[in-house]
Amino acid sequence: MYDPTVARLTYRALLGRRRALILSALPALLILLSVAVRALSGADDQVAADLLGGFALATMVPIIGVIAGTGAIGPEIDDGSVVYLLAKPVKRPTIIFTKLIVAIAVTMAFSAVPTLVAGLILNGNGQQIAVAYMVAALVASIAYAAMFLLLGTVTRHAVVFGLVYALVWEALFGSLVDGARTLSVQQWSLAVAQKVTDGGLVTSDVGLPTAVILLTVVTAGATWYAGQKLRTLKLAGEE
């Protein structure tokens, strides 16, 4: 189910100079904000939770997921170069699964690690806040990568739709409409992270069993459907 050659090509595409700079922008901003906040207000658990929850998890993680998930396959489909990959003796579900693993790894590296570093800067991991939000970022990275990889296979406007979901549905509706929070990757990941903290600074509107089920269903379902959609892409002359 995992092809090293496909993985190497995908890593090369995602971590090219231009895309790597884009991926690094938000983590760098998070670290700078954390340093500034710590210098101005000192170690404060509530401030740390607010910054990590409001910026790192709500904004940075989904945007990086959009870039990595859609970038893992979308550009190849858009420019037609995917036909060379599909012509190789590699099963199409294997291509999707390999690209998903790469997208997850990149999303985790550019979101979970900076989140942990920012948390340590903000309050030294008081009440396990830094570790809790790192766990939330890790969990969210898996679901976001699968969702946005699927978008990359079904539409040429995957980045636009991904940003609409991340910034409008999760950030806007998720903060204003109670029912929307149940269908939010952010809330599902917070339910997992809530079990890590010592206090009540990390909370979720979704119970842990429900969150785990939804995370599993969305990740598995998106991966399976992306594989099915890739099967329908026909090479020239293929019947």
CSV table of C-alpha atoms in Angstrom, one decimal:
chain,number,residue,atom,x,y,z
A,1,MET,CA,0.0,0.0,0.0
A,2,TYR,CA,3.0,2.3,0.2
A,3,ASP,CA,5.3,3.1,-2.8
A,4,PRO,CA,8.6,4.7,-2.0
A,5,THR,CA,9.0,6.2,-5.5
A,6,VAL,CA,5.6,7.9,-5.3
A,7,ALA,CA,6.4,9.1,-1.8
A,8,ARG,CA,9.8,10.6,-2.9
A,9,LEU,CA,8.1,12.5,-5.8
A,10,THR,CA,5.4,13.8,-3.6
A,11,TYR,CA,7.8,15.0,-0.9
A,12,ARG,CA,9.8,16.7,-3.6
A,13,ALA,CA,6.7,18.5,-4.9
A,14,LEU,CA,5.5,19.5,-1.5
A,15,LEU,CA,8.9,20.6,-0.1
A,16,GLY,CA,10.1,22.6,-3.1
A,17,ARG,CA,11.5,26.0,-2.3
A,18,ARG,CA,8.4,28.0,-3.0
A,19,ARG,CA,5.9,25.7,-1.2
A,20,ALA,CA,8.3,25.2,1.7
A,21,LEU,CA,8.4,28.9,2.3
A,22,ILE,CA,4.6,29.1,2.2
A,23,LEU,CA,4.4,26.2,4.7
A,24,SER,CA,6.9,27.8,7.0
A,25,ALA,CA,5.2,31.2,7.1
A,26,LEU,CA,2.4,30.5,9.7
A,27,PRO,CA,4.6,28.4,12.0
A,28,ALA,CA,7.2,31.2,12.0
A,29,LEU,CA,4.5,33.7,12.8
A,30,LEU,CA,3.2,31.5,15.7
A,31,ILE,CA,6.7,31.3,17.2
A,32,LEU,CA,7.2,35.1,16.9
A,33,LEU,CA,3.8,35.8,18.5
A,34,SER,CA,4.6,33.4,21.3
A,35,VAL,CA,8.0,35.0,22.0
A,36,ALA,CA,6.3,38.5,22.0
A,37,VAL,CA,3.4,37.4,24.3
A,38,ARG,CA,5.8,35.7,26.7
A,39,ALA,CA,8.0,38.8,26.9
A,40,LEU,CA,5.0,41.1,27.4
A,41,SER,CA,2.8,39.1,29.8
A,42,GLY,CA,5.0,36.3,31.2
A,43,ALA,CA,3.9,32.7,31.6
A,44,ASP,CA,0.1,32.6,31.7
A,45,ASP,CA,-1.8,29.3,31.2
A,46,GLN,CA,-5.0,31.0,29.9
A,47,VAL,CA,-3.1,33.1,27.4
A,48,ALA,CA,-1.2,30.1,26.2
A,49,ALA,CA,-4.4,28.1,25.7
A,50,ASP,CA,-6.1,31.1,23.9
A,51,LEU,CA,-3.2,31.6,21.5
A,52,LEU,CA,-2.7,27.9,20.7
A,53,GLY,CA,-6.4,27.2,20.4
A,54,GLY,CA,-7.3,30.4,18.5
A,55,PHE,CA,-4.3,30.7,16.1
A,56,ALA,CA,-2.4,27.4,16.0
A,57,LEU,CA,-5.3,24.9,16.0
A,58,ALA,CA,-8.0,27.0,14.5
A,59,THR,CA,-6.0,28.7,11.7
A,60,MET,CA,-2.5,27.3,11.2
A,61,VAL,CA,-3.2,23.6,11.2
A,62,PRO,CA,-6.1,23.6,8.7
A,63,ILE,CA,-4.4,26.0,6.3
A,64,ILE,CA,-1.2,23.8,6.3
A,65,GLY,CA,-3.5,20.8,5.8
A,66,VAL,CA,-5.0,22.5,2.8
A,67,ILE,CA,-1.6,23.2,1.3
A,68,ALA,CA,-0.2,19.8,1.9
A,69,GLY,CA,-3.3,17.8,1.2
A,70,THR,CA,-4.3,19.5,-2.1
A,71,GLY,CA,-0.6,19.9,-3.1
A,72,ALA,CA,0.0,16.2,-2.8
A,73,ILE,CA,-2.0,15.5,-6.0
A,74,GLY,CA,-3.9,18.5,-7.2
A,75,PRO,CA,-1.1,20.1,-9.3
A,76,GLU,CA,-0.4,16.8,-11.0
A,77,ILE,CA,-4.0,16.5,-12.0
A,78,ASP,CA,-4.3,20.1,-13.1
A,79,ASP,CA,-1.2,20.0,-15.4
A,80,GLY,CA,-1.9,16.5,-16.7
A,81,SER,CA,1.4,15.0,-15.4
A,82,VAL,CA,-0.6,12.5,-13.4
A,83,VAL,CA,-1.0,10.4,-16.5
A,84,TYR,CA,2.7,9.5,-16.3
A,85,LEU,CA,2.2,8.3,-12.8
A,86,LEU,CA,-1.0,6.4,-13.6
A,87,ALA,CA,0.8,4.7,-16.5
A,88,LYS,CA,3.2,3.0,-14.0
A,89,PRO,CA,2.4,-0.5,-12.7
A,90,VAL,CA,1.2,1.0,-9.3
A,91,LYS,CA,-2.3,0.4,-8.0
A,92,ARG,CA,-4.2,3.7,-7.8
A,93,PRO,CA,-5.3,3.1,-4.2
A,94,THR,CA,-1.6,2.7,-3.4
A,95,ILE,CA,-0.9,6.1,-5.0
A,96,ILE,CA,-3.6,7.7,-2.9
A,97,PHE,CA,-2.5,6.0,0.3
A,98,THR,CA,1.2,6.9,-0.3
A,99,LYS,CA,0.3,10.5,-1.0
A,100,LEU,CA,-1.9,10.6,2.1
A,101,ILE,CA,1.0,9.4,4.3
A,102,VAL,CA,3.3,12.1,2.8
A,103,ALA,CA,0.6,14.8,3.3
A,104,ILE,CA,0.0,13.7,6.9
A,105,ALA,CA,3.8,13.8,7.7
A,106,VAL,CA,4.2,17.2,6.1
A,107,THR,CA,1.2,18.6,7.9
A,108,MET,CA,2.3,17.2,11.3
A,109,ALA,CA,5.9,18.5,10.8
A,110,PHE,CA,4.8,22.1,10.0
A,111,SER,CA,1.9,22.3,12.5
A,112,ALA,CA,2.4,19.9,15.5
A,113,VAL,CA,6.0,20.6,16.1
A,114,PRO,CA,5.7,24.5,16.0
A,115,THR,CA,2.6,24.2,18.3
A,116,LEU,CA,4.6,22.3,20.9
A,117,VAL,CA,7.5,24.8,20.6
A,118,ALA,CA,5.1,27.7,20.9
A,119,GLY,CA,3.5,26.1,24.0
A,120,LEU,CA,6.8,25.6,25.7
A,121,ILE,CA,7.7,29.2,25.0
A,122,LEU,CA,4.4,30.5,26.3
A,123,ASN,CA,4.1,28.7,29.6
A,124,GLY,CA,6.6,25.9,29.7
A,125,ASN,CA,3.9,23.3,29.2
A,126,GLY,CA,2.1,24.3,32.4
A,127,GLN,CA,-1.0,22.1,32.9
A,128,GLN,CA,0.2,20.0,29.9
A,129,ILE,CA,-1.2,22.7,27.5
A,130,ALA,CA,1.7,22.5,25.0
A,131,VAL,CA,1.5,18.7,24.8
A,132,ALA,CA,-2.3,18.8,24.6
A,133,TYR,CA,-2.4,21.1,21.7
A,134,MET,CA,0.4,19.2,20.0
A,135,VAL,CA,-1.8,16.1,20.3
A,136,ALA,CA,-4.7,18.0,18.9
A,137,ALA,CA,-2.6,19.2,16.0
A,138,LEU,CA,-1.4,15.6,15.3
A,139,VAL,CA,-4.9,14.2,15.3
A,140,ALA,CA,-6.3,17.1,13.2
A,141,SER,CA,-3.4,16.7,10.7
A,142,ILE,CA,-4.6,13.2,9.8
A,143,ALA,CA,-8.2,14.1,9.1
A,144,TYR,CA,-7.3,17.4,7.3
A,145,ALA,CA,-4.8,15.6,5.1
A,146,ALA,CA,-7.3,13.0,4.1
A,147,MET,CA,-10.1,15.5,3.5
A,148,PHE,CA,-8.1,17.9,1.4
A,149,LEU,CA,-6.4,15.1,-0.6
A,150,LEU,CA,-9.9,14.0,-1.6
A,151,LEU,CA,-10.7,17.6,-2.6
A,152,GLY,CA,-7.5,17.6,-4.7
A,153,THR,CA,-8.8,14.5,-6.7
A,154,VAL,CA,-12.4,15.8,-7.3
A,155,THR,CA,-12.0,19.5,-8.1
A,156,ARG,CA,-9.6,21.9,-9.7
A,157,HIS,CA,-10.6,24.4,-7.1
A,158,ALA,CA,-9.5,22.3,-4.1
A,159,VAL,CA,-7.5,25.1,-2.4
A,160,VAL,CA,-10.5,27.4,-2.6
A,161,PHE,CA,-12.9,24.9,-1.2
A,162,GLY,CA,-10.4,23.8,1.4
A,163,LEU,CA,-9.9,27.4,2.6
A,164,VAL,CA,-13.6,28.0,2.7
A,165,TYR,CA,-14.0,24.9,5.0
A,166,ALA,CA,-11.1,25.9,7.2
A,167,LEU,CA,-11.7,29.6,7.5
A,168,VAL,CA,-15.5,29.9,7.1
A,169,TRP,CA,-17.0,26.7,8.4
A,170,GLU,CA,-14.6,25.9,11.2
A,171,ALA,CA,-13.4,29.4,12.2
A,172,LEU,CA,-16.6,31.3,11.6
A,173,PHE,CA,-19.6,29.0,11.9
A,174,GLY,CA,-17.8,26.8,14.3
A,175,SER,CA,-17.5,29.7,16.8
A,176,LEU,CA,-21.0,31.0,16.2
A,177,VAL,CA,-23.3,28.0,15.6
A,178,ASP,CA,-23.4,25.3,18.2
A,179,GLY,CA,-24.5,22.5,15.8
A,180,ALA,CA,-21.6,23.3,13.4
A,181,ARG,CA,-19.1,22.4,16.1
A,182,THR,CA,-20.2,18.8,16.0
A,183,LEU,CA,-19.0,18.6,12.4
A,184,SER,CA,-15.7,20.3,13.1
A,185,VAL,CA,-12.3,18.5,12.9
A,186,GLN,CA,-11.0,21.2,15.3
A,187,GLN,CA,-13.5,20.1,18.0
A,188,TRP,CA,-12.8,16.4,17.4
A,189,SER,CA,-9.1,16.9,17.9
A,190,LEU,CA,-9.8,19.0,21.0
A,191,ALA,CA,-11.8,16.1,22.5
A,192,VAL,CA,-8.7,14.0,22.2
A,193,ALA,CA,-6.4,16.7,23.6
A,194,GLN,CA,-8.8,17.3,26.5
A,195,LYS,CA,-7.7,14.0,28.1
A,196,VAL,CA,-4.1,15.2,28.2
A,197,THR,CA,-4.5,18.4,30.2
A,198,ASP,CA,-4.4,18.7,34.0
A,199,GLY,CA,-7.0,21.4,34.1
A,200,GLY,CA,-10.0,22.6,32.2
A,201,LEU,CA,-8.3,25.0,29.8
A,202,VAL,CA,-8.7,22.6,26.8
A,203,THR,CA,-12.3,21.7,26.2
A,204,SER,CA,-14.4,20.4,23.4
A,205,ASP,CA,-18.1,20.4,22.5
A,206,VAL,CA,-17.8,16.8,21.3
A,207,GLY,CA,-17.4,13.8,23.5
A,208,LEU,CA,-14.3,11.6,23.1
A,209,PRO,CA,-16.1,8.5,21.8
A,210,THR,CA,-18.0,10.5,19.2
A,211,ALA,CA,-14.8,12.4,18.2
A,212,VAL,CA,-12.8,9.2,17.7
A,213,ILE,CA,-15.5,7.6,15.6
A,214,LEU,CA,-16.0,10.7,13.4
A,215,LEU,CA,-12.2,11.1,12.9
A,216,THR,CA,-11.9,7.5,11.9
A,217,VAL,CA,-14.9,7.6,9.6
A,218,VAL,CA,-13.9,10.8,7.9
A,219,THR,CA,-10.3,9.8,7.4
A,220,ALA,CA,-11.0,6.3,6.1
A,221,GLY,CA,-14.0,7.5,4.0
A,222,ALA,CA,-12.1,10.3,2.4
A,223,THR,CA,-9.1,8.0,1.6
A,224,TRP,CA,-11.3,5.3,0.1
A,225,TYR,CA,-13.3,7.7,-2.0
A,226,ALA,CA,-10.2,9.5,-3.3
A,227,GLY,CA,-8.9,6.1,-4.4
A,228,GLN,CA,-12.2,5.4,-6.2
A,229,LYS,CA,-12.1,8.8,-7.9
A,230,LEU,CA,-8.5,8.2,-9.1
A,231,ARG,CA,-9.6,4.9,-10.6
A,232,THR,CA,-12.0,6.9,-12.9
A,233,LEU,CA,-9.2,9.0,-14.4
A,234,LYS,CA,-8.6,7.4,-17.8
A,235,LEU,CA,-5.4,7.5,-19.7
A,236,ALA,CA,-5.5,8.4,-23.4
A,237,GLY,CA,-6.6,5.3,-25.3
A,238,GLU,CA,-7.5,3.4,-22.1
A,239,GLU,CA,-10.8,1.6,-22.2
